[in-house]
XYZ file of C-alpha atoms in Angstrom:
453
model
C -29.050 -33.148 -62.123
C -29.033 -36.833 -63.137
C -25.281 -36.978 -62.510
C -25.721 -35.472 -59.040
C -28.430 -37.994 -58.140
C -26.283 -40.941 -59.368
C -23.320 -39.706 -57.342
C -25.458 -39.404 -54.195
C -26.806 -42.922 -54.642
C -23.293 -44.268 -55.069
C -22.151 -42.558 -51.867
C -25.117 -43.997 -49.959
C -24.280 -47.531 -51.190
C -20.629 -47.207 -50.143
C -21.584 -45.937 -46.704
C -24.071 -48.803 -46.264
C -21.451 -51.391 -47.121
C -19.010 -49.833 -44.687
C -21.560 -49.919 -41.873
C -22.146 -53.659 -42.345
C -18.479 -54.656 -42.382
C -16.561 -55.656 -39.211
C -12.940 -56.641 -39.556
C -11.120 -59.093 -37.267
C -9.378 -56.196 -35.577
C -12.755 -54.874 -34.413
C -13.766 -58.089 -32.599
C -12.167 -60.150 -29.887
C -12.860 -63.559 -28.398
C -15.084 -63.690 -25.340
C -13.317 -64.711 -22.150
C -15.666 -67.688 -21.903
C -14.123 -69.056 -25.098
C -17.585 -69.521 -26.547
C -18.803 -66.433 -28.391
C -16.921 -63.684 -30.197
C -17.465 -60.324 -28.546
C -17.712 -57.030 -30.410
C -15.553 -54.175 -29.161
C -16.790 -51.495 -31.543
C -20.122 -50.943 -29.816
C -22.185 -52.291 -32.712
C -22.938 -55.639 -31.138
C -21.740 -57.439 -34.269
C -20.286 -60.905 -33.581
C -19.627 -62.199 -37.072
C -15.896 -62.715 -36.558
C -14.944 -66.249 -35.494
C -13.457 -66.795 -32.037
C -9.763 -67.643 -32.030
C -9.122 -71.316 -31.202
C -7.191 -72.137 -28.040
C -5.480 -75.429 -27.181
C -4.850 -76.315 -23.544
C -3.518 -79.312 -21.656
C -5.150 -81.064 -18.691
C -3.250 -83.445 -16.438
C -5.394 -85.454 -14.065
C -4.636 -87.821 -11.233
C -6.802 -90.984 -11.092
C -9.720 -89.448 -9.194
C -12.464 -92.001 -9.699
C -13.207 -92.274 -13.394
C -11.372 -89.045 -14.131
C -8.534 -91.484 -14.654
C -10.546 -93.422 -17.252
C -10.068 -92.232 -20.810
C -13.494 -93.305 -22.072
C -15.270 -91.426 -19.275
C -13.162 -88.307 -19.710
C -13.712 -88.378 -23.466
C -17.469 -88.156 -22.868
C -16.980 -85.153 -20.600
C -14.704 -83.493 -23.159
C -17.206 -84.108 -25.943
C -19.852 -82.278 -23.958
C -17.446 -79.417 -23.223
C -16.386 -79.216 -26.876
C -19.998 -78.916 -27.965
C -20.450 -75.939 -25.653
C -17.053 -74.369 -26.371
C -15.904 -75.612 -29.799
C -12.928 -73.270 -30.029
C -11.178 -74.767 -26.979
C -9.318 -78.023 -27.517
C -8.274 -79.970 -24.408
C -5.435 -82.493 -24.503
C -5.385 -84.875 -21.542
C -2.559 -86.731 -19.822
C -3.364 -89.286 -17.137
C -1.136 -89.372 -14.056
C -0.657 -92.017 -11.386
C 0.097 -91.482 -7.735
C 3.255 -93.542 -8.115
C 5.085 -91.102 -10.383
C 2.634 -88.269 -11.011
C 4.341 -85.816 -8.674
C 7.708 -86.433 -10.299
C 6.244 -85.812 -13.763
C 4.609 -82.569 -12.704
C 7.684 -81.290 -10.869
C 9.901 -82.148 -13.836
C 7.512 -80.312 -16.157
C 7.539 -77.263 -13.890
C 11.330 -77.192 -13.826
C 11.404 -77.459 -17.615
C 8.848 -74.671 -18.087
C 6.445 -77.201 -19.564
C 3.763 -77.433 -16.868
C 0.242 -78.283 -18.014
C -2.318 -75.508 -18.248
C -4.816 -77.361 -16.051
C -4.367 -79.969 -13.356
C -6.876 -81.938 -11.293
C -5.968 -82.896 -7.741
C -6.332 -81.807 -4.117
C -5.293 -78.793 -2.010
C -2.214 -80.477 -0.573
C -0.643 -80.292 -4.044
C -2.419 -77.414 -5.751
C -2.494 -75.060 -2.765
C 0.121 -76.026 -0.177
C 2.754 -77.154 -2.675
C 2.648 -75.625 -6.157
C 0.458 -72.696 -5.186
C 2.610 -71.831 -2.189
C 5.628 -71.842 -4.512
C 4.064 -69.271 -6.815
C 3.427 -71.647 -9.711
C -0.363 -71.393 -9.851
C -2.890 -68.801 -10.999
C -5.025 -67.123 -8.341
C -8.609 -68.262 -9.030
C -10.236 -65.774 -6.660
C -12.351 -64.366 -9.501
C -14.148 -67.720 -9.710
C -14.911 -67.692 -5.987
C -17.962 -65.456 -6.036
C -19.981 -64.830 -2.887
C -22.622 -67.193 -4.268
C -20.035 -69.937 -4.812
C -18.602 -69.563 -1.320
C -22.039 -69.718 0.272
C -22.964 -72.785 -1.785
C -19.800 -74.646 -0.798
C -19.780 -73.565 2.847
C -23.400 -74.682 3.197
C -22.078 -78.179 2.540
C -18.792 -78.023 4.465
C -16.936 -74.937 5.637
C -13.576 -76.741 5.569
C -13.566 -76.940 1.760
C -13.221 -73.223 1.065
C -10.552 -72.858 3.730
C -8.554 -75.726 2.235
C -8.537 -74.161 -1.229
C -7.172 -70.831 0.010
C -3.505 -70.267 0.817
C -2.112 -67.998 3.518
C -1.486 -65.241 0.957
C -5.245 -64.996 0.387
C -5.176 -66.581 -3.067
C -7.443 -69.439 -4.088
C -5.297 -71.937 -5.969
C -8.003 -74.563 -6.344
C -11.600 -74.535 -7.529
C -13.184 -77.690 -6.060
C -15.512 -80.187 -7.705
C -15.963 -83.134 -5.367
C -15.074 -84.505 -1.962
C -15.289 -87.605 0.214
C -14.582 -88.903 3.695
C -11.740 -91.398 3.942
C -12.413 -94.444 6.071
C -11.430 -98.080 6.542
C -13.120 -101.340 5.588
C -13.541 -104.871 6.907
C -14.309 -108.238 5.380
C -17.749 -108.562 6.935
C -18.104 -112.194 5.921
C -14.916 -113.141 7.784
C -15.847 -110.981 10.785
C -19.202 -112.740 11.004
C -17.564 -116.175 10.914
C -15.132 -115.096 13.639
C -17.895 -113.708 15.863
C -16.349 -110.238 15.633
C -19.421 -108.353 14.410
C -20.642 -108.108 18.010
C -18.033 -105.386 18.529
C -19.331 -103.196 15.693
C -22.236 -100.767 15.481
C -23.378 -101.739 12.001
C -25.978 -98.964 11.907
C -23.479 -96.131 12.366
C -20.406 -97.970 11.001
C -18.490 -97.088 14.178
C -16.619 -98.899 16.935
C -14.639 -97.963 20.004
C -10.923 -98.565 20.354
C -11.592 -101.318 22.876
C -14.023 -103.078 20.568
C -11.709 -102.663 17.590
C -8.967 -104.504 19.453
C -11.396 -107.219 20.555
C -12.598 -107.656 16.973
C -9.067 -107.918 15.581
C -8.195 -110.473 18.245
C -11.301 -112.520 17.432
C -10.449 -112.640 13.730
C -6.824 -113.517 14.545
C -7.950 -116.297 16.890
C -10.171 -117.639 14.101
C -7.038 -118.413 12.116
C -6.337 -115.215 10.200
C -2.743 -114.240 10.913
C -2.827 -111.083 8.785
C -5.881 -109.127 9.843
C -4.568 -105.647 9.046
C -1.338 -104.052 7.844
C 0.220 -100.731 8.816
C 1.662 -100.111 5.343
C 4.714 -97.877 5.208
C 6.532 -98.408 1.932
C 5.882 -94.808 0.908
C 3.335 -92.024 1.154
C 0.614 -93.627 -0.948
C -2.606 -93.879 1.058
C -0.978 -92.513 4.197
C -4.216 -90.809 5.211
C -5.240 -94.263 6.438
C -2.255 -94.869 8.685
C -2.468 -91.336 10.078
C -6.155 -91.838 10.862
C -5.756 -95.156 12.682
C -2.946 -93.765 14.847
C -4.611 -90.427 15.593
C -8.051 -91.828 16.393
C -7.220 -94.711 18.722
C -6.636 -92.404 21.697
C -7.849 -89.040 20.364
C -4.465 -87.816 19.212
C -3.907 -85.228 16.477
C -1.542 -84.799 13.567
C -1.327 -80.992 13.685
C -2.352 -78.148 15.942
C -5.612 -76.295 15.334
C -4.201 -73.482 13.220
C -2.096 -75.859 11.069
C 1.160 -74.198 12.030
C 2.876 -77.223 13.568
C 2.869 -81.020 13.841
C 1.705 -82.621 17.088
C 2.517 -86.300 16.745
C 4.862 -86.341 19.732
C 2.171 -86.765 22.371
C 1.367 -89.549 24.872
C -1.854 -90.325 22.938
C -0.109 -90.993 19.634
C 2.743 -92.898 21.238
C 0.216 -95.093 23.033
C -1.568 -95.740 19.740
C 1.619 -96.913 18.054
C 2.494 -99.107 21.027
C -0.987 -100.664 20.873
C -0.722 -101.441 17.173
C 2.713 -103.020 17.609
C 1.459 -105.296 20.395
C -1.833 -106.314 18.795
C -2.001 -109.813 17.290
C -2.994 -109.701 13.642
C -1.730 -106.155 13.017
C 1.603 -106.133 11.212
C 3.798 -103.248 10.036
C 4.721 -103.799 6.384
C 7.460 -101.630 4.819
C 7.024 -103.336 1.445
C 3.588 -101.953 0.566
C 1.668 -98.680 0.221
C -2.047 -98.003 0.325
C -2.820 -99.326 -3.146
C -1.032 -102.589 -2.375
C -2.977 -102.916 0.869
C -6.253 -102.604 -1.026
C -5.168 -105.346 -3.426
C -4.270 -107.644 -0.516
C -7.594 -106.882 1.138
C -9.548 -107.633 -2.007
C -7.748 -110.939 -2.608
C -8.310 -112.126 0.963
C -4.759 -111.841 2.299
C -5.857 -109.052 4.672
C -9.195 -108.872 6.448
C -9.330 -105.102 6.822
C -8.066 -102.064 4.963
C -7.053 -98.718 6.404
C -6.988 -97.100 2.945
C -10.624 -96.912 1.812
C -13.309 -94.543 0.522
C -16.572 -94.593 -1.400
C -14.735 -94.895 -4.702
C -13.207 -98.177 -3.578
C -16.554 -99.366 -2.215
C -18.147 -98.867 -5.633
C -15.416 -100.489 -7.707
C -16.346 -103.619 -9.628
C -13.154 -104.482 -11.480
C -12.525 -108.015 -10.185
C -15.867 -108.692 -8.503
C -19.270 -107.183 -7.837
C -19.103 -103.776 -6.144
C -18.831 -104.111 -2.372
C -17.341 -107.598 -2.619
C -13.857 -109.079 -2.365
C -12.505 -111.083 -5.271
C -13.999 -114.282 -3.858
C -17.383 -112.722 -3.128
C -17.072 -111.838 0.566
C -19.025 -108.772 1.640
C -17.064 -105.580 2.269
C -18.301 -103.216 4.963
C -16.914 -99.694 5.208
C -16.118 -98.467 8.720
C -15.130 -95.293 10.518
C -11.785 -95.520 12.276
C -12.053 -96.691 15.896
C -11.793 -94.071 18.616
C -11.709 -94.154 22.386
C -14.684 -91.771 22.640
C -16.564 -93.309 19.686
C -16.454 -89.948 17.900
C -13.774 -90.353 15.217
C -12.225 -87.530 13.230
C -11.938 -88.702 9.655
C -9.647 -87.307 6.996
C -11.339 -85.798 3.987
C -10.445 -85.750 0.337
C -11.156 -82.653 -1.776
C -10.521 -82.651 -5.511
C -10.791 -79.924 -8.084
C -8.830 -77.920 -10.613
C -5.858 -75.595 -10.563
C -4.269 -73.557 -13.340
C -0.522 -73.277 -13.800
C 0.726 -69.802 -14.614
C 2.451 -70.417 -17.942
C 2.282 -66.766 -18.972
C -0.369 -67.199 -21.693
C -3.485 -65.187 -20.880
C -5.593 -66.841 -23.568
C -4.838 -70.306 -22.202
C -5.456 -69.190 -18.635
C -8.893 -67.872 -19.604
C -9.645 -71.046 -21.563
C -8.621 -73.128 -18.541
C -10.972 -71.095 -16.337
C -13.744 -71.667 -18.854
C -13.162 -75.407 -18.588
C -13.275 -75.224 -14.784
C -16.504 -73.233 -14.758
C -18.106 -75.656 -17.197
C -17.228 -78.770 -15.195
C -17.867 -77.327 -11.726
C -20.666 -74.807 -12.329
C -22.390 -75.477 -15.647
C -22.254 -79.274 -15.853
C -21.374 -80.432 -12.316
C -23.598 -83.506 -12.150
C -21.737 -85.390 -14.886
C -18.336 -84.211 -13.668
C -19.016 -85.208 -10.056
C -20.516 -88.545 -11.064
C -17.316 -89.349 -12.946
C -15.373 -88.945 -9.690
C -17.483 -91.457 -7.719
C -17.418 -88.940 -4.870
C -19.772 -86.316 -3.479
C -20.322 -82.749 -4.757
C -18.742 -79.909 -2.790
C -21.730 -77.679 -3.498
C -24.956 -77.988 -1.532
C -26.921 -77.012 -4.650
C -25.709 -80.032 -6.618
C -28.183 -82.712 -5.595
C -29.277 -86.179 -6.674
C -26.050 -86.861 -8.551
C -26.544 -90.598 -8.164
C -30.347 -90.678 -8.213
C -31.544 -93.746 -10.075
C -28.050 -95.209 -10.197
C -27.299 -98.656 -8.781
C -24.885 -96.915 -6.423
C -27.538 -94.617 -4.907
C -28.235 -96.784 -1.830
C -24.546 -97.234 -1.072
C -23.854 -93.514 -1.519
C -26.670 -92.627 0.869
C -25.388 -95.073 3.466
C -21.837 -93.825 3.090
C -22.968 -90.255 3.700
C -23.374 -91.202 7.371
C -19.615 -90.778 7.710
C -19.688 -87.154 6.579
C -20.644 -86.081 10.092
C -17.257 -87.318 11.320
C -15.240 -85.276 8.836
C -12.364 -83.529 10.601
C -10.280 -80.511 9.655
C -8.396 -80.564 6.362
C -4.913 -80.215 7.842
C -3.070 -81.310 4.689
C -2.469 -77.678 3.753
C 0.023 -77.203 6.595
C 3.475 -75.900 5.551
C 6.129 -78.575 5.142
C 3.553 -81.158 4.102
C 5.742 -82.981 1.566
C 8.520 -83.411 4.134
C 6.098 -84.543 6.825
C 4.666 -87.270 4.610
C 8.123 -88.707 4.007
C 8.993 -88.468 7.689
C 5.738 -90.247 8.552
C 6.361 -93.441 6.615
C 9.993 -93.436 7.667
C 8.848 -93.252 11.288
C 6.397 -96.132 10.809
C 9.178 -98.242 9.337
C 11.329 -97.586 12.405
C 8.472 -98.493 14.732
C 7.740 -101.670 12.789
C 11.410 -102.639 12.878
C 11.367 -102.562 16.668
C 13.100 -99.241 17.293
C 12.149 -97.202 20.340
C 8.742 -95.702 19.613
C 9.199 -92.532 21.652
C 12.524 -91.829 19.944
C 11.057 -92.426 16.463
C 8.131 -90.123 17.203
C 10.426 -87.425 18.583
C 12.551 -87.578 15.415
C 9.449 -87.157 13.268
C 8.351 -84.202 15.346
C 11.708 -82.465 15.004
C 12.104 -82.994 11.263
C 8.500 -82.240 10.303
C 8.287 -79.064 12.329
C 11.613 -77.874 10.951
C 10.042 -78.055 7.480
C 7.241 -75.637 8.395
C 9.758 -72.804 8.301
C 10.173 -73.189 4.581
């Protein structure tokens, strides 16, 4: 009897040990990269989650191009998801596209990339290189974003129905003037300082006044490349209510009397010079150092910069005033910038899920810090008071007046890369004195040919 009792006790002990043991094969890593998930129905999560290492390439979107700022964001992410390691590479707009395209061709694309729909959706996504992020676009997310601006969701979705971008932040592109110089030249009388708007007629009068005050280079139509070309498109399209594309983004509509008239006006205007040696970034530098008295390549990020002087000031301390582009009806249509994340399809499911976890953390779980790093505005209506208490709060609130002028996000039109090249080539021809109508017609032909593929 004693032997039977001892044997029974031994069997009970063995069974108890077996019930408390979970091997690695019985547990898997949660798709959020944070907590191991049991698959045996016991709820046990003692097995450690498998570490995943992913790469993030980011264009210089505000302080997302600043290593110290990004390191702070990554530290916060790492605390929440310690098993995901993120390696960052910082791109520039001068050679970033070449680096990414070379990486794609060499099967070495990053797992994550931060940029806008014109690259993530209309370029790499349209070519089948990106992961469809539709699972992140819940009904709640769509409603939250569309409550802020309906154009954002549409811009992140390609014609095949896939969402190739999950957005974080946005802004309205604009132009800027040296207010101090404009005041000295008596040109502020042509500006509605309350709304930051002016008509085409008053814009031309203001430029003439500054020119007559002794400033030979008031503004430059830069055309050395595609950098900042949203500014040159906006000044041309707005002067006489022209458009860059048709309403359904299926074709380019530059070859119209309105756009031709705008180019003719810019060529004739004293103080406006076409410069094939510079791009948007160069124009900003020349504006800040006083060589130019206005900039066509501007946004809130530039307004808040304080690298060489106090924010909102030129290098010598003159006051900078942001402005909507002039329009003949005083209702401009401004280009918008939308930035967020895309995931390259590198064939590794674990990395894809880790990349999605990173996106959800930055855009959904910790959006305030991520948006603030961009120096732009949140895409979600629910993300409020990002800059509350910051020194930039007053400027951000004033700048938000331009959001009502935000036009359609046409940069997702097919053939976009070709059209951008054709655009600055056309501006160079116009600036060199070639026939404007012929240059515009050539752009129209070449750009529209690219929409076919």
